[in-house]
Amino acid sequence: MKTLLAALLFYGRFALPFSRIGHRRRVGAGVRERFDFRGQRWLVTGASGGLGAAIASRAARNGAEVVAMARDARRLEALAHAVDGPGRIIPTMVDLSLLAAVDQAGRAAAASGGFDVVVHNVGVMVHDFERTPEGGERGLATNLLGHHVLDRALRESGAISASTALIAMSSGGAYGARLDLAALEADDPRAHDGFAAYAQHKRAQVALVEAWNAEGPGPAYAMHPGWVDTPGVATALPGFRRFFGPVLRSAEEGADTALWLAATRPPPRPDTIWLDRHADPAHAFGFTRSGASPAELRASLEARAAAAGIAGGAAAHGTSTA
Ligand SMILES: NC(=O)c1ccc[n+]([C@@H]2O[C@H](COP(=O)([O-])OP(=O)(O)OC[C@H]3O[C@@H](n4cnc5c(N)ncnc54)[C@H](OP(=O)(O)O)[C@@H]3O)[C@@H](O)[C@H]2O)c1
């Protein structure tokens, strides 16, 4: 009964703004406007499909060189071929749930130069508890730990500067969660709840962005795309997709705020999630406000990365911190 009421409250509050109708009300129909990203270098994770592919291809069509990270080489190559300039896509195969690989890929990408925009887009809803070969739960590793490790690798390699915009793809699911560090990963696999874990990770992304803004040097934004018809939704939420199908957004509509943030760079605001080019409050319900702090989250992620054998610090990698 309590769950049903919570669901009614959540969908009653968000179904309209998160739908395609919400996007059209705030941004208008279609997103055809051009931005000038010529000369810029971007990194986009989870870029072989869904929102990541839409972000990478629009950035490249508007002039950026985009390091596009995902696992599927064939789909990344197809994406790169589909872009006819003026920028280009550089397919970069990496499993973003494997922290050592993420660390290595970040440092390798940074070796070719700094980034103007980094979009931490990759995210998955994992219903069955599954450990990566490194021992962590796959959802947490993909949705959050990998973002932290990639960010750290880029910072330590000098690829993040005052002109770098960091964009984290959170989710409306964050509105239903109070950040609880103990709940980022279930102690007992039998207690794993894919929906609840995903909401935790997405709430944590918002806190991680606060930590990034506190550290600087450039602006960081947490955004969410609304409800978008992507392969990820088709796989993880088939019932939701059947029900809301007619009002789901296109990937281009969901991706629009990321492109707009990168182009306009509004001053970052605390306790904010961007949707449809607007800074919405990061909390819709009082109970979500009392969670762990951004600093506590960052310390917890650092400890988890260390436990997985991913040492931070420039000294560990012989890289510059310029
Ligand atoms: N769609 C929505 O309605 C919605 C709503 C709110 C938030 N979001 C968020 O938006 C982001 C993108 O969602 P989406 O719906 O576009 O997802 P998607 O359709 O599942 O696409 C995600 C991409 O991530 C890649 N990926 C998944 N696991 C990976 C891994 N371990 N390593 C490297 N790449 C990996 C996949 O490519 P490979 O298979 O090639 O690796 C895929 O191309 C996620 O963070 C999601 O939580 C989406």
mmCIF file of C-alpha atoms and ligand atoms in Angstrom:
data_model
loop_
_atom_site.group_PDB
_atom_site.id
_atom_site.type_symbol
_atom_site.label_atom_id
_atom_site.label_comp_id
_atom_site.label_asym_id
_atom_site.label_seq_id
_atom_site.Cartn_x
_atom_site.Cartn_y
_atom_site.Cartn_z
ATOM 1 C CA MET A 1 0.000 0.000 0.000
ATOM 2 C CA LYS A 2 2.827 2.364 0.980
ATOM 3 C CA THR A 3 4.688 1.514 -2.241
ATOM 4 C CA LEU A 4 1.573 2.108 -4.314
ATOM 5 C CA LEU A 5 1.001 5.503 -2.717
ATOM 6 C CA ALA A 6 4.648 6.459 -3.244
ATOM 7 C CA ALA A 7 4.392 5.441 -6.918
ATOM 8 C CA LEU A 8 1.178 7.440 -7.370
ATOM 9 C CA LEU A 9 2.788 10.475 -5.772
ATOM 10 C CA PHE A 10 5.902 10.141 -7.945
ATOM 11 C CA TYR A 11 4.121 9.601 -11.256
ATOM 12 C CA GLY A 12 1.446 12.194 -10.441
ATOM 13 C CA ARG A 13 4.159 14.740 -9.839
ATOM 14 C CA PHE A 14 6.474 13.903 -12.734
ATOM 15 C CA ALA A 15 4.633 12.178 -15.566
ATOM 16 C CA LEU A 16 3.899 15.396 -17.423
ATOM 17 C CA PRO A 17 7.223 17.260 -17.064
ATOM 18 C CA PHE A 18 9.304 14.157 -17.808
ATOM 19 C CA SER A 19 7.277 13.263 -20.905
ATOM 20 C CA ARG A 20 7.729 14.558 -24.433
ATOM 21 C CA ILE A 21 4.979 17.084 -23.645
ATOM 22 C CA GLY A 22 7.115 18.516 -20.830
ATOM 23 C CA HIS A 23 10.051 18.895 -23.215
ATOM 24 C CA ARG A 24 7.922 20.648 -25.815
ATOM 25 C CA ARG A 25 6.464 23.016 -23.244
ATOM 26 C CA ARG A 26 9.879 24.182 -22.090
ATOM 27 C CA VAL A 27 12.102 23.810 -25.147
ATOM 28 C CA GLY A 28 9.709 23.596 -28.076
ATOM 29 C CA ALA A 29 9.213 20.949 -30.721
ATOM 30 C CA GLY A 30 12.342 19.542 -32.326
ATOM 31 C CA VAL A 31 15.857 20.587 -31.441
ATOM 32 C CA ARG A 32 17.475 21.811 -34.606
ATOM 33 C CA GLU A 33 19.498 24.759 -33.366
ATOM 34 C CA ARG A 34 23.242 24.664 -34.058
ATOM 35 C CA PHE A 35 25.900 25.249 -31.459
ATOM 36 C CA ASP A 36 29.479 26.138 -32.232
ATOM 37 C CA PHE A 37 31.749 23.487 -30.749
ATOM 38 C CA ARG A 38 34.496 23.837 -33.349
ATOM 39 C CA GLY A 39 37.956 23.305 -31.879
ATOM 40 C CA GLN A 40 36.528 21.613 -28.781
ATOM 41 C CA ARG A 41 37.445 18.203 -27.429
ATOM 42 C CA TRP A 42 34.697 16.178 -25.736
ATOM 43 C CA LEU A 43 34.525 12.879 -23.902
ATOM 44 C CA VAL A 44 31.165 11.083 -23.773
ATOM 45 C CA THR A 45 30.638 7.772 -21.951
ATOM 46 C CA GLY A 46 28.029 5.202 -22.917
ATOM 47 C CA ALA A 47 28.168 6.682 -26.400
ATOM 48 C CA SER A 48 27.308 3.743 -28.656
ATOM 49 C CA GLY A 49 23.529 4.062 -28.269
ATOM 50 C CA GLY A 50 20.634 5.953 -26.678
ATOM 51 C CA LEU A 51 21.353 9.351 -25.162
ATOM 52 C CA GLY A 52 25.132 9.020 -25.343
ATOM 53 C CA ALA A 53 25.041 8.473 -29.098
ATOM 54 C CA ALA A 54 22.685 11.444 -29.520
ATOM 55 C CA ILE A 55 24.988 13.690 -27.476
ATOM 56 C CA ALA A 56 28.160 12.520 -29.228
ATOM 57 C CA SER A 57 26.778 12.853 -32.731
ATOM 58 C CA ARG A 58 25.212 16.289 -32.209
ATOM 59 C CA ALA A 59 28.442 17.540 -30.579
ATOM 60 C CA ALA A 60 30.494 16.217 -33.519
ATOM 61 C CA ARG A 61 28.077 17.627 -36.109
ATOM 62 C CA ASN A 62 28.496 20.967 -34.375
ATOM 63 C CA GLY A 63 32.268 20.785 -34.680
ATOM 64 C CA ALA A 64 33.646 18.901 -31.669
ATOM 65 C CA GLU A 65 36.115 16.042 -31.678
ATOM 66 C CA VAL A 66 34.426 13.471 -29.452
ATOM 67 C CA VAL A 67 36.137 10.614 -27.641
ATOM 68 C CA ALA A 68 33.181 8.217 -27.536
ATOM 69 C CA MET A 69 33.467 5.451 -24.932
ATOM 70 C CA ALA A 70 31.428 2.230 -24.871
ATOM 71 C CA ARG A 71 31.961 -1.529 -25.299
ATOM 72 C CA ASP A 72 30.470 -2.263 -28.711
ATOM 73 C CA ALA A 73 33.093 -1.514 -31.377
ATOM 74 C CA ARG A 74 30.692 -2.078 -34.256
ATOM 75 C CA ARG A 75 28.129 0.424 -33.034
ATOM 76 C CA LEU A 76 30.793 2.990 -32.175
ATOM 77 C CA GLU A 77 32.299 2.669 -35.655
ATOM 78 C CA ALA A 78 28.845 3.042 -37.224
ATOM 79 C CA LEU A 79 28.260 6.183 -35.192
ATOM 80 C CA ALA A 80 31.612 7.604 -36.273
ATOM 81 C CA HIS A 81 30.809 6.883 -39.936
ATOM 82 C CA ALA A 82 27.378 8.479 -39.689
ATOM 83 C CA VAL A 83 28.825 11.851 -38.680
ATOM 84 C CA ASP A 84 29.743 13.961 -41.677
ATOM 85 C CA GLY A 85 31.569 16.695 -39.814
ATOM 86 C CA PRO A 86 32.701 19.319 -39.229
ATOM 87 C CA GLY A 87 33.860 17.436 -36.094
ATOM 88 C CA ARG A 88 34.450 13.730 -35.671
ATOM 89 C CA ILE A 89 33.925 10.818 -33.334
ATOM 90 C CA ILE A 90 36.813 8.751 -32.020
ATOM 91 C CA PRO A 91 35.510 5.277 -31.082
ATOM 92 C CA THR A 92 37.059 4.165 -27.786
ATOM 93 C CA MET A 93 36.227 0.670 -26.601
ATOM 94 C CA VAL A 94 36.131 0.272 -22.833
ATOM 95 C CA ASP A 95 33.957 -1.547 -20.311
ATOM 96 C CA LEU A 96 33.028 1.296 -17.971
ATOM 97 C CA SER A 97 32.097 -1.095 -15.149
ATOM 98 C CA LEU A 98 35.739 -2.201 -14.833
ATOM 99 C CA LEU A 99 37.520 0.380 -12.746
ATOM 100 C CA ALA A 100 41.076 -0.471 -13.775
ATOM 101 C CA ALA A 101 40.043 -0.210 -17.435
ATOM 102 C CA VAL A 102 38.249 3.098 -16.792
ATOM 103 C CA ASP A 103 41.304 4.506 -15.044
ATOM 104 C CA GLN A 104 43.543 3.407 -17.901
ATOM 105 C CA ALA A 105 41.166 4.699 -20.597
ATOM 106 C CA GLY A 106 40.867 8.081 -18.881
ATOM 107 C CA ARG A 107 44.621 8.488 -18.655
ATOM 108 C CA ALA A 108 45.075 7.355 -22.263
ATOM 109 C CA ALA A 109 42.423 9.808 -23.489
ATOM 110 C CA ALA A 110 44.056 12.609 -21.507
ATOM 111 C CA ALA A 111 47.423 11.879 -23.114
ATOM 112 C CA SER A 112 46.083 13.426 -26.351
ATOM 113 C CA GLY A 113 45.012 16.664 -24.656
ATOM 114 C CA GLY A 114 42.543 18.281 -22.292
ATOM 115 C CA PHE A 115 38.744 18.223 -22.582
ATOM 116 C CA ASP A 116 36.306 21.077 -22.995
ATOM 117 C CA VAL A 117 33.337 18.895 -22.082
ATOM 118 C CA VAL A 118 33.085 15.564 -20.264
ATOM 119 C CA VAL A 119 29.681 13.886 -20.238
ATOM 120 C CA HIS A 120 29.398 11.121 -17.635
ATOM 121 C CA ASN A 121 26.422 9.585 -19.397
ATOM 122 C CA VAL A 122 26.805 5.852 -18.926
ATOM 123 C CA GLY A 123 24.192 4.312 -16.647
ATOM 124 C CA VAL A 124 22.346 1.042 -16.303
ATOM 125 C CA MET A 125 19.499 -0.388 -14.237
ATOM 126 C CA VAL A 126 20.619 -3.854 -13.156
ATOM 127 C CA HIS A 127 17.788 -5.982 -11.804
ATOM 128 C CA ASP A 128 19.809 -9.095 -10.930
ATOM 129 C CA PHE A 129 22.744 -8.693 -8.574
ATOM 130 C CA GLU A 130 25.914 -9.312 -10.522
ATOM 131 C CA ARG A 131 29.549 -8.804 -9.537
ATOM 132 C CA THR A 132 32.156 -7.506 -11.956
ATOM 133 C CA PRO A 133 35.439 -9.433 -12.126
ATOM 134 C CA GLU A 134 36.762 -6.759 -9.740
ATOM 135 C CA GLY A 135 34.191 -7.776 -7.132
ATOM 136 C CA GLY A 136 31.820 -4.783 -7.107
ATOM 137 C CA GLU A 137 28.125 -4.745 -7.990
ATOM 138 C CA ARG A 138 27.836 -3.997 -11.707
ATOM 139 C CA GLY A 139 25.274 -1.181 -11.413
ATOM 140 C CA LEU A 140 27.241 0.742 -8.795
ATOM 141 C CA ALA A 141 30.487 0.250 -10.695
ATOM 142 C CA THR A 142 28.942 1.525 -13.955
ATOM 143 C CA ASN A 143 26.721 4.298 -12.613
ATOM 144 C CA LEU A 144 28.935 5.891 -10.032
ATOM 145 C CA LEU A 145 32.299 4.368 -9.162
ATOM 146 C CA GLY A 146 33.430 4.461 -12.780
ATOM 147 C CA HIS A 147 32.424 8.131 -13.035
ATOM 148 C CA HIS A 148 34.520 8.925 -9.976
ATOM 149 C CA VAL A 149 37.514 6.948 -11.232
ATOM 150 C CA LEU A 150 37.302 8.511 -14.703
ATOM 151 C CA ASP A 151 37.028 12.008 -13.249
ATOM 152 C CA ARG A 152 40.015 11.376 -11.009
ATOM 153 C CA ALA A 153 42.108 9.955 -13.862
ATOM 154 C CA LEU A 154 41.331 13.005 -16.012
ATOM 155 C CA ARG A 155 42.094 15.461 -13.199
ATOM 156 C CA GLU A 156 45.353 13.791 -12.299
ATOM 157 C CA SER A 157 46.381 13.784 -15.954
ATOM 158 C CA GLY A 158 45.728 17.509 -16.294
ATOM 159 C CA ALA A 159 42.840 17.045 -18.745
ATOM 160 C CA ILE A 160 40.345 19.051 -16.669
ATOM 161 C CA SER A 161 40.780 22.802 -16.497
ATOM 162 C CA ALA A 162 38.721 25.897 -15.751
ATOM 163 C CA SER A 163 37.309 25.663 -19.265
ATOM 164 C CA THR A 164 36.055 22.083 -18.818
ATOM 165 C CA ALA A 165 32.328 21.583 -18.278
ATOM 166 C CA LEU A 166 31.444 18.338 -16.480
ATOM 167 C CA ILE A 167 27.954 16.984 -17.103
ATOM 168 C CA ALA A 168 26.525 14.037 -15.176
ATOM 169 C CA MET A 169 23.474 12.256 -16.574
ATOM 170 C CA SER A 170 21.348 11.646 -13.499
ATOM 171 C CA SER A 171 17.712 10.619 -13.566
ATOM 172 C CA GLY A 172 14.336 11.621 -12.246
ATOM 173 C CA GLY A 173 14.725 8.452 -10.151
ATOM 174 C CA ALA A 174 16.959 10.540 -7.874
ATOM 175 C CA TYR A 175 13.849 12.364 -6.658
ATOM 176 C CA GLY A 176 12.710 9.188 -4.909
ATOM 177 C CA ALA A 177 15.935 8.570 -2.967
ATOM 178 C CA ARG A 178 17.702 9.974 0.072
ATOM 179 C CA LEU A 179 21.445 9.436 -0.301
ATOM 180 C CA ASP A 180 22.356 6.498 1.913
ATOM 181 C CA LEU A 181 25.941 5.335 1.460
ATOM 182 C CA ALA A 182 25.150 1.945 2.941
ATOM 183 C CA ALA A 183 22.484 1.406 0.289
ATOM 184 C CA LEU A 184 24.704 2.085 -2.747
ATOM 185 C CA GLU A 185 25.376 -1.642 -2.871
ATOM 186 C CA ALA A 186 23.382 -4.333 -1.095
ATOM 187 C CA ASP A 187 25.397 -6.280 1.513
ATOM 188 C CA ASP A 188 23.386 -9.351 0.719
ATOM 189 C CA PRO A 189 22.766 -10.033 -3.005
ATOM 190 C CA ARG A 190 19.309 -11.386 -2.073
ATOM 191 C CA ALA A 191 18.393 -7.911 -0.810
ATOM 192 C CA HIS A 192 19.381 -6.238 -4.102
ATOM 193 C CA ASP A 193 16.582 -4.142 -5.598
ATOM 194 C CA GLY A 194 17.544 -2.808 -9.036
ATOM 195 C CA PHE A 195 15.114 0.134 -8.923
ATOM 196 C CA ALA A 196 16.183 1.267 -5.452
ATOM 197 C CA ALA A 197 19.895 0.849 -6.230
ATOM 198 C CA TYR A 198 19.545 2.833 -9.461
ATOM 199 C CA ALA A 199 17.732 5.657 -7.620
ATOM 200 C CA GLN A 200 20.536 5.713 -5.022
ATOM 201 C CA HIS A 201 23.195 5.917 -7.720
ATOM 202 C CA LYS A 202 21.340 8.723 -9.472
ATOM 203 C CA ARG A 203 20.900 10.670 -6.213
ATOM 204 C CA ALA A 204 24.607 10.111 -5.538
ATOM 205 C CA GLN A 205 25.514 11.544 -8.966
ATOM 206 C CA VAL A 206 23.856 14.804 -7.927
ATOM 207 C CA ALA A 207 25.981 14.856 -4.753
ATOM 208 C CA LEU A 208 29.105 13.987 -6.750
ATOM 209 C CA VAL A 209 28.472 17.019 -8.949
ATOM 210 C CA GLU A 210 28.300 19.162 -5.796
ATOM 211 C CA ALA A 211 31.704 17.753 -4.808
ATOM 212 C CA TRP A 212 33.093 18.510 -8.279
ATOM 213 C CA ASN A 213 31.812 22.072 -8.077
ATOM 214 C CA ALA A 214 33.385 22.485 -4.639
ATOM 215 C CA GLU A 215 36.703 21.302 -6.071
ATOM 216 C CA GLY A 216 36.477 23.211 -9.361
ATOM 217 C CA PRO A 217 38.068 24.460 -11.461
ATOM 218 C CA GLY A 218 35.317 24.361 -14.118
ATOM 219 C CA PRO A 219 31.532 24.118 -13.832
ATOM 220 C CA ALA A 220 29.777 20.808 -13.180
ATOM 221 C CA TYR A 221 26.103 20.073 -13.826
ATOM 222 C CA ALA A 222 23.738 17.259 -12.871
ATOM 223 C CA MET A 223 21.006 16.893 -15.458
ATOM 224 C CA HIS A 224 18.367 14.415 -16.364
ATOM 225 C CA PRO A 225 16.890 13.748 -19.750
ATOM 226 C CA GLY A 226 13.250 13.141 -18.872
ATOM 227 C CA TRP A 227 11.767 9.821 -19.994
ATOM 228 C CA VAL A 228 13.394 8.788 -23.242
ATOM 229 C CA ASP A 229 12.764 5.878 -25.601
ATOM 230 C CA THR A 230 16.201 4.224 -25.660
ATOM 231 C CA PRO A 231 17.495 0.651 -25.864
ATOM 232 C CA GLY A 232 18.222 0.857 -22.124
ATOM 233 C CA VAL A 233 14.574 1.598 -21.302
ATOM 234 C CA ALA A 234 13.374 -1.135 -23.670
ATOM 235 C CA THR A 235 15.574 -3.672 -21.883
ATOM 236 C CA ALA A 236 15.315 -2.595 -18.249
ATOM 237 C CA LEU A 237 11.764 -1.202 -18.148
ATOM 238 C CA PRO A 238 9.635 -2.931 -20.816
ATOM 239 C CA GLY A 239 6.353 -2.425 -18.902
ATOM 240 C CA PHE A 240 7.064 1.265 -18.333
ATOM 241 C CA ARG A 241 7.906 1.624 -22.030
ATOM 242 C CA ARG A 242 4.641 -0.065 -23.082
ATOM 243 C CA PHE A 243 2.600 2.201 -20.823
ATOM 244 C CA PHE A 244 4.329 5.516 -21.501
ATOM 245 C CA GLY A 245 5.492 4.720 -25.061
ATOM 246 C CA PRO A 246 3.459 7.395 -26.869
ATOM 247 C CA VAL A 247 4.793 10.197 -24.675
ATOM 248 C CA LEU A 248 8.415 9.132 -24.349
ATOM 249 C CA ARG A 249 10.986 11.577 -25.721
ATOM 250 C CA SER A 250 13.343 10.916 -28.587
ATOM 251 C CA ALA A 251 17.039 10.498 -27.702
ATOM 252 C CA GLU A 252 17.714 13.876 -29.332
ATOM 253 C CA GLU A 253 15.121 15.567 -27.116
ATOM 254 C CA GLY A 254 16.534 13.906 -23.996
ATOM 255 C CA ALA A 255 20.087 14.840 -24.987
ATOM 256 C CA ASP A 256 19.285 18.487 -25.689
ATOM 257 C CA THR A 257 20.007 19.851 -22.200
ATOM 258 C CA ALA A 258 23.543 18.385 -22.239
ATOM 259 C CA LEU A 259 24.347 20.200 -25.496
ATOM 260 C CA TRP A 260 22.748 23.398 -24.244
ATOM 261 C CA LEU A 261 24.643 23.309 -20.933
ATOM 262 C CA ALA A 262 27.918 22.760 -22.785
ATOM 263 C CA ALA A 263 27.177 25.667 -25.121
ATOM 264 C CA THR A 264 25.844 28.180 -22.603
ATOM 265 C CA ARG A 265 27.592 27.190 -19.338
ATOM 266 C CA PRO A 266 25.253 28.835 -16.856
ATOM 267 C CA PRO A 267 26.719 29.417 -13.381
ATOM 268 C CA PRO A 268 26.428 26.143 -11.432
ATOM 269 C CA ARG A 269 23.813 26.235 -8.696
ATOM 270 C CA PRO A 270 23.814 24.067 -5.587
ATOM 271 C CA ASP A 271 21.002 21.562 -5.091
ATOM 272 C CA THR A 272 19.975 21.608 -8.711
ATOM 273 C CA ILE A 273 19.115 19.097 -11.423
ATOM 274 C CA TRP A 274 18.854 20.540 -14.917
ATOM 275 C CA LEU A 275 15.970 19.442 -17.103
ATOM 276 C CA ASP A 276 14.947 20.978 -20.402
ATOM 277 C CA ARG A 277 17.377 23.887 -20.026
ATOM 278 C CA HIS A 278 15.958 24.796 -16.603
ATOM 279 C CA ALA A 279 17.553 24.448 -13.156
ATOM 280 C CA ASP A 280 15.038 22.441 -11.145
ATOM 281 C CA PRO A 281 15.390 21.879 -7.395
ATOM 282 C CA ALA A 282 17.302 18.675 -6.649
ATOM 283 C CA HIS A 283 14.704 17.659 -4.063
ATOM 284 C CA ALA A 284 10.976 17.343 -4.575
ATOM 285 C CA PHE A 285 10.184 15.575 -1.299
ATOM 286 C CA GLY A 286 11.497 16.588 2.144
ATOM 287 C CA PHE A 287 12.754 13.128 3.122
ATOM 288 C CA THR A 288 15.506 13.134 0.469
ATOM 289 C CA ARG A 289 17.263 16.175 1.948
ATOM 290 C CA SER A 290 18.801 14.497 4.983
ATOM 291 C CA GLY A 291 21.206 12.141 3.238
ATOM 292 C CA ALA A 292 24.986 11.851 3.248
ATOM 293 C CA SER A 293 27.039 14.883 2.251
ATOM 294 C CA PRO A 294 28.992 15.239 -1.018
ATOM 295 C CA ALA A 295 32.279 15.005 0.923
ATOM 296 C CA GLU A 296 31.153 11.792 2.641
ATOM 297 C CA LEU A 297 30.111 10.351 -0.712
ATOM 298 C CA ARG A 298 33.436 11.193 -2.308
ATOM 299 C CA ALA A 299 35.353 9.618 0.588
ATOM 300 C CA SER A 300 33.210 6.503 0.288
ATOM 301 C CA LEU A 301 33.840 6.238 -3.470
ATOM 302 C CA GLU A 302 37.549 6.741 -2.946
ATOM 303 C CA ALA A 303 37.594 3.963 -0.338
ATOM 304 C CA ARG A 304 35.656 1.633 -2.641
ATOM 305 C CA ALA A 305 38.004 2.361 -5.538
ATOM 306 C CA ALA A 306 41.021 1.715 -3.293
ATOM 307 C CA ALA A 307 39.446 -1.545 -2.121
ATOM 308 C CA ALA A 308 39.163 -2.560 -5.779
ATOM 309 C CA GLY A 309 42.870 -1.877 -6.153
ATOM 310 C CA ILE A 310 42.555 1.430 -8.031
ATOM 311 C CA ALA A 311 45.079 3.686 -6.408
ATOM 312 C CA GLY A 312 44.580 7.427 -6.729
ATOM 313 C CA GLY A 313 47.245 10.096 -6.633
ATOM 314 C CA ALA A 314 49.500 11.278 -9.403
ATOM 315 C CA ALA A 315 52.445 9.520 -7.767
ATOM 316 C CA ALA A 316 50.749 6.152 -8.291
ATOM 317 C CA HIS A 317 50.649 6.812 -12.023
ATOM 318 C CA GLY A 318 53.597 9.044 -12.630
ATOM 319 C CA THR A 319 51.297 11.631 -14.206
ATOM 320 C CA SER A 320 51.167 15.400 -13.955
ATOM 321 C CA THR A 321 48.666 17.329 -11.879
ATOM 322 C CA ALA A 322 49.034 20.485 -13.933
HETATM 323 N N1 LIG B 1 16.325 6.694 -21.134
HETATM 324 C C1 LIG B 1 15.757 7.334 -20.132
HETATM 325 O O1 LIG B 1 14.540 7.527 -20.069
HETATM 326 C C2 LIG B 1 16.606 7.857 -19.016
HETATM 327 C C3 LIG B 1 15.969 8.544 -17.976
HETATM 328 C C4 LIG B 1 16.734 9.049 -16.951
HETATM 329 C C5 LIG B 1 18.103 8.892 -16.964
HETATM 330 N N2 LIG B 1 18.694 8.199 -17.967
HETATM 331 C C6 LIG B 1 20.151 8.048 -17.922
HETATM 332 O O2 LIG B 1 20.722 8.407 -19.154
HETATM 333 C C7 LIG B 1 21.907 7.656 -19.396
HETATM 334 C C8 LIG B 1 21.826 6.981 -20.749
HETATM 335 O O3 LIG B 1 20.677 6.182 -20.763
HETATM 336 P P1 LIG B 1 20.134 5.457 -22.068
HETATM 337 O O4 LIG B 1 18.702 5.215 -21.796
HETATM 338 O O5 LIG B 1 20.563 6.179 -23.263
HETATM 339 O O6 LIG B 1 20.913 4.078 -21.956
HETATM 340 P P2 LIG B 1 21.145 2.917 -23.065
HETATM 341 O O7 LIG B 1 20.125 3.000 -24.096
HETATM 342 O O8 LIG B 1 21.225 1.668 -22.257
HETATM 343 O O9 LIG B 1 22.544 3.281 -23.649
HETATM 344 C C9 LIG B 1 23.601 3.253 -22.798
HETATM 345 C C10 LIG B 1 24.895 3.063 -23.538
HETATM 346 O O10 LIG B 1 25.818 2.804 -22.501
HETATM 347 C C11 LIG B 1 26.690 1.790 -22.942
HETATM 348 N N3 LIG B 1 27.086 0.985 -21.796
HETATM 349 C C12 LIG B 1 26.316 0.287 -20.943
HETATM 350 N N4 LIG B 1 27.091 -0.366 -20.065
HETATM 351 C C13 LIG B 1 28.365 -0.061 -20.378
HETATM 352 C C14 LIG B 1 29.610 -0.444 -19.858
HETATM 353 N N5 LIG B 1 29.723 -1.287 -18.834
HETATM 354 N N6 LIG B 1 30.717 0.049 -20.434
HETATM 355 C C15 LIG B 1 30.652 0.879 -21.489
HETATM 356 N N7 LIG B 1 29.494 1.289 -22.026
HETATM 357 C C16 LIG B 1 28.366 0.800 -21.469
HETATM 358 C C17 LIG B 1 25.964 0.954 -23.952
HETATM 359 O O11 LIG B 1 26.848 0.638 -24.999
HETATM 360 P P3 LIG B 1 27.684 -0.713 -25.158
HETATM 361 O O12 LIG B 1 26.728 -1.828 -25.028
HETATM 362 O O13 LIG B 1 28.297 -0.542 -26.508
HETATM 363 O O14 LIG B 1 28.720 -0.686 -24.081
HETATM 364 C C18 LIG B 1 24.891 1.895 -24.477
HETATM 365 O O15 LIG B 1 25.206 2.363 -25.756
HETATM 366 C C19 LIG B 1 22.013 6.681 -18.229
HETATM 367 O O16 LIG B 1 22.863 7.198 -17.258
HETATM 368 C C20 LIG B 1 20.598 6.615 -17.703
HETATM 369 O O17 LIG B 1 20.563 6.276 -16.348
HETATM 370 C C21 LIG B 1 17.983 7.680 -19.001
#
